[in-house]
PDB file of C-alpha atoms in Angstrom:
ATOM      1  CA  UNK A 469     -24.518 -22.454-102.740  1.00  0.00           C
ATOM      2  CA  UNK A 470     -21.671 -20.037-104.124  1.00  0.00           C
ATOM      3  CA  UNK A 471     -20.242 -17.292-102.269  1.00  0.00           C
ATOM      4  CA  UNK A 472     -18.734 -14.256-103.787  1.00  0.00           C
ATOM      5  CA  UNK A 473     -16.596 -11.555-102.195  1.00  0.00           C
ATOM      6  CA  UNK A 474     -16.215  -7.943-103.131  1.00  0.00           C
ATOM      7  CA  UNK A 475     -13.225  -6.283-101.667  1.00  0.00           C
ATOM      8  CA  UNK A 476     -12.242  -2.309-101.569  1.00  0.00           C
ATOM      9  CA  UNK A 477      -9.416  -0.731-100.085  1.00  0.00           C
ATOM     10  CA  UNK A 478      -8.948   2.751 -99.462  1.00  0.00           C
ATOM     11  CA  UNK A 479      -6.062   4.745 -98.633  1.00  0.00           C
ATOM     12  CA  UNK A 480      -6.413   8.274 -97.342  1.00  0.00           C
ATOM     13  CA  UNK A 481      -3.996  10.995 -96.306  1.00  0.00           C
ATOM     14  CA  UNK A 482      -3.861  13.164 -93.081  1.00  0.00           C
ATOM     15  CA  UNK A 483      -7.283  14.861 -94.310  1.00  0.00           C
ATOM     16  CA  UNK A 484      -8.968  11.614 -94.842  1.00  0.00           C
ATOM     17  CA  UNK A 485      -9.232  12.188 -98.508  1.00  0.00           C
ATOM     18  CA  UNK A 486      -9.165   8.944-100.707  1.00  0.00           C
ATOM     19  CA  UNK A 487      -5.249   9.212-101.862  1.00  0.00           C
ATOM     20  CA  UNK A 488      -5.241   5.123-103.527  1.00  0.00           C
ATOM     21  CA  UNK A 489      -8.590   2.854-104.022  1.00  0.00           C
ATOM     22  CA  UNK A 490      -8.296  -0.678-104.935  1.00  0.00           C
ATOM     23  CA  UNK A 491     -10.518  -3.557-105.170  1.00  0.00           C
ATOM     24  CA  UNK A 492     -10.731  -7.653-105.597  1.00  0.00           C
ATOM     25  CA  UNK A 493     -13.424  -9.518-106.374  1.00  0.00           C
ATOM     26  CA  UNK A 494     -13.431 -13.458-106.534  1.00  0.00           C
ATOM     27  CA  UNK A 495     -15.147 -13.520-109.210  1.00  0.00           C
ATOM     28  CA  UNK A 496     -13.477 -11.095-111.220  1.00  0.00           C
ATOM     29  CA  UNK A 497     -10.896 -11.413-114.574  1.00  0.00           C
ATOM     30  CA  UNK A 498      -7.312 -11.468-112.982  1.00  0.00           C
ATOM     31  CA  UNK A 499      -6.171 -11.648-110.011  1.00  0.00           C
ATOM     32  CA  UNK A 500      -4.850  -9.566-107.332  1.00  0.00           C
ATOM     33  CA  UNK A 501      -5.976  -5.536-106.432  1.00  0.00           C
ATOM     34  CA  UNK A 502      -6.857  -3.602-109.289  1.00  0.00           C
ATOM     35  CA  UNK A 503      -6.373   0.132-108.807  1.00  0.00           C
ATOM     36  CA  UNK A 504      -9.256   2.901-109.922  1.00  0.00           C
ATOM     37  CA  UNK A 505     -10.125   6.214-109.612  1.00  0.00           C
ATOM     38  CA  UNK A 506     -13.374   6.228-108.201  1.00  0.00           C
ATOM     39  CA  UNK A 507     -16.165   3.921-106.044  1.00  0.00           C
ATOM     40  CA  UNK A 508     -19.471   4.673-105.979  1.00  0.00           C
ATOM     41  CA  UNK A 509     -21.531   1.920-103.797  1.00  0.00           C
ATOM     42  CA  UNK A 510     -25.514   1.593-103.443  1.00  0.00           C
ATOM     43  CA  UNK A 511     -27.063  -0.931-100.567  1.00  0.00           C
ATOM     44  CA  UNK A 512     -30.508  -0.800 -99.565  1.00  0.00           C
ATOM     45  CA  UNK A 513     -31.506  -0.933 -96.178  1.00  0.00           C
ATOM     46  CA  UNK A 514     -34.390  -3.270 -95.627  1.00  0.00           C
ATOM     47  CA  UNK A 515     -34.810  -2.161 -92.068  1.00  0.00           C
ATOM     48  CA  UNK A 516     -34.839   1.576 -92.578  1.00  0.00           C
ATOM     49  CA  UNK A 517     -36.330   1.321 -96.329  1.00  0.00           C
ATOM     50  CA  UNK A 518     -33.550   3.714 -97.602  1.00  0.00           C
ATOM     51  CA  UNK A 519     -30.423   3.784 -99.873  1.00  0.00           C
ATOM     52  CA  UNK A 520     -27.227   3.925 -98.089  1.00  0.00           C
ATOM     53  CA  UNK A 521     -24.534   5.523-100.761  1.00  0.00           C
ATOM     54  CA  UNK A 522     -20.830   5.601-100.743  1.00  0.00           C
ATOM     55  CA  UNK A 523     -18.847   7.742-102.938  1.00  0.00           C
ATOM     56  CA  UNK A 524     -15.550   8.093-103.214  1.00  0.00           C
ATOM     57  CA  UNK A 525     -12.750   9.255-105.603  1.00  0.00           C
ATOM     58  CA  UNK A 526      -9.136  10.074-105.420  1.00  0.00           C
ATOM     59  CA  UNK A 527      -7.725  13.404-106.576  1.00  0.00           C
ATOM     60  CA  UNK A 528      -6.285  11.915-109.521  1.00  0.00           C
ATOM     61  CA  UNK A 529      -9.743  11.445-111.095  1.00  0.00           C
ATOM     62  CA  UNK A 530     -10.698  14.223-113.306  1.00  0.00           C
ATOM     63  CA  UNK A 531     -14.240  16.341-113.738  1.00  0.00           C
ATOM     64  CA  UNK A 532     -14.642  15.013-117.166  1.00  0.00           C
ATOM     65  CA  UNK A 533     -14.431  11.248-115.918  1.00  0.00           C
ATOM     66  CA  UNK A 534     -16.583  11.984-113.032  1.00  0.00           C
ATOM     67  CA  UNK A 535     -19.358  13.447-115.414  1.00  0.00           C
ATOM     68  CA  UNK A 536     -18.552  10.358-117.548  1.00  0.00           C
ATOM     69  CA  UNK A 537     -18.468   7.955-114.735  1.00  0.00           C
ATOM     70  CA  UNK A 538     -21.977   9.177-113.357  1.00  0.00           C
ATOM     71  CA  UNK A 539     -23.218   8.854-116.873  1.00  0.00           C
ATOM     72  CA  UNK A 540     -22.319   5.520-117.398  1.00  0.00           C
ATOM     73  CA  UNK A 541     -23.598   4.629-113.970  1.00  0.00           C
ATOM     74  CA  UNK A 542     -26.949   6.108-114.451  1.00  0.00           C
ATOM     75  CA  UNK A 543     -27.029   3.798-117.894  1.00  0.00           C
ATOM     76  CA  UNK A 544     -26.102   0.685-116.078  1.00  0.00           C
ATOM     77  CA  UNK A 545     -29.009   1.521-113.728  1.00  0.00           C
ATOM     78  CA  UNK A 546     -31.261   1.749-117.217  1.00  0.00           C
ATOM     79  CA  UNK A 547     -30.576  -1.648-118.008  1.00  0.00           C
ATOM     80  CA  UNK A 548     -30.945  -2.955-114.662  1.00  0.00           C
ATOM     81  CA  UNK A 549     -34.257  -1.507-113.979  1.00  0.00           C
ATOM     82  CA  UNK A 550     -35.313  -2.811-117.649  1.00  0.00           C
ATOM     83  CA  UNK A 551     -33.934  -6.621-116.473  1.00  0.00           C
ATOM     84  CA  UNK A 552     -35.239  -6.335-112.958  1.00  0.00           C
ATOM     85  CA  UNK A 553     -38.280  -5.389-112.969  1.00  0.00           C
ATOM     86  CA  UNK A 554     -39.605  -5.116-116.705  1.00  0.00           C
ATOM     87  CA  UNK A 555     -39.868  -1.362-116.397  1.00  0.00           C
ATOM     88  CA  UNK A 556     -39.459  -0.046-120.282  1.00  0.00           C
ATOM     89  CA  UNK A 557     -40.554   3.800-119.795  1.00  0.00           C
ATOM     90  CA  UNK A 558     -37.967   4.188-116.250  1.00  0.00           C
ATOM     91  CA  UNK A 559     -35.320   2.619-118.060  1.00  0.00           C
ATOM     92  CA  UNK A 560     -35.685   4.571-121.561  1.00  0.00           C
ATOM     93  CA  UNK A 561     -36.310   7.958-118.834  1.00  0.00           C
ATOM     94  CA  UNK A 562     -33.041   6.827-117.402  1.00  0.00           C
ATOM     95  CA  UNK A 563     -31.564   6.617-120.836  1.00  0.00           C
ATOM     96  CA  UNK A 564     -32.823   9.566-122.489  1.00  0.00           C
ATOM     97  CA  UNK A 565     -31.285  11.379-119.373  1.00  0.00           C
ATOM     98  CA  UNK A 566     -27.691   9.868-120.480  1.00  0.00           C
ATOM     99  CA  UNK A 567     -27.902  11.288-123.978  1.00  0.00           C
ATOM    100  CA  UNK A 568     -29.060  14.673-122.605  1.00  0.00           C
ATOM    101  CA  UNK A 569     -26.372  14.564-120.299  1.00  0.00           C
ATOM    102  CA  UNK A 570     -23.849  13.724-122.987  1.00  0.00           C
ATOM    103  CA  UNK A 571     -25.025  16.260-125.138  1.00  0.00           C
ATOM    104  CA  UNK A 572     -24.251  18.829-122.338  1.00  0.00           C
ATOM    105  CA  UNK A 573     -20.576  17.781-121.907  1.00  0.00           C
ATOM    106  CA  UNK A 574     -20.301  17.805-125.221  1.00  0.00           C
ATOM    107  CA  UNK A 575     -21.776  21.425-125.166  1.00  0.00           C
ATOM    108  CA  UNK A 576     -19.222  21.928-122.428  1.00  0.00           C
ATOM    109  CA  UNK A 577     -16.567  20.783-124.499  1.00  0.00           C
ATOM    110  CA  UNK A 578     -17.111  22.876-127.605  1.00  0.00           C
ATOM    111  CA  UNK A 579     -16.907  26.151-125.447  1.00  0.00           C
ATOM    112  CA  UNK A 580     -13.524  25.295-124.397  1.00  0.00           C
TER     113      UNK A 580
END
């Protein structure tokens, strides 16, 4: 059986505030630490029945690629749900919700 590791590391300053995030994975492209702006980290807990969630970012990431880093999580969950489980109207829910949510920063965007 194949075993895969997933690595983050996060540095944080005296407020313990993500300053630097980095990650590995062994089966990623590349080697060594990668550097990014933002984390966000879903396990479900079988003994409790309930998400656990990490999110983190650094203060280098701005608003626009948060909104446009939940978006594209939120479609990677679409397609997921869709593989997973065969669920057509959640995932095309979960995708509708994308484009409305685009259109809104786009909205956003025009105003300013």
């Amino acid at each position: 059986m194949k075993e895969s590791e997933i690595q983050f590391k996060v540095q944080v300053d005296e407020s313990n505030l993500p300053k630097t995030i980095t990650w590995n994975a062994t089966d990623k492209e590349g080697e060594g630490l990668e550097s990014t702006k933002s984390i966000s980290l879903n396990v479900w807990d079988n003994l409790n029945q309930s998400t656990l969630r990490i999110d983190l970012w650094t203060d280098e990431m701005s608003v626009a690629e948060m909104k446009r880093f939940y978006i594209d999580v939120i479609g990677g969950m679409a397609q997921t749900i869709l593989t997973s489980t065969g669920d057509e109207y959640m995932s095309e829910e979960m995708k509708d919700l994308c484009d409305r949510l685009v259109k809104h920063i786009n909205e956003e965007n025009a105003k300013s």
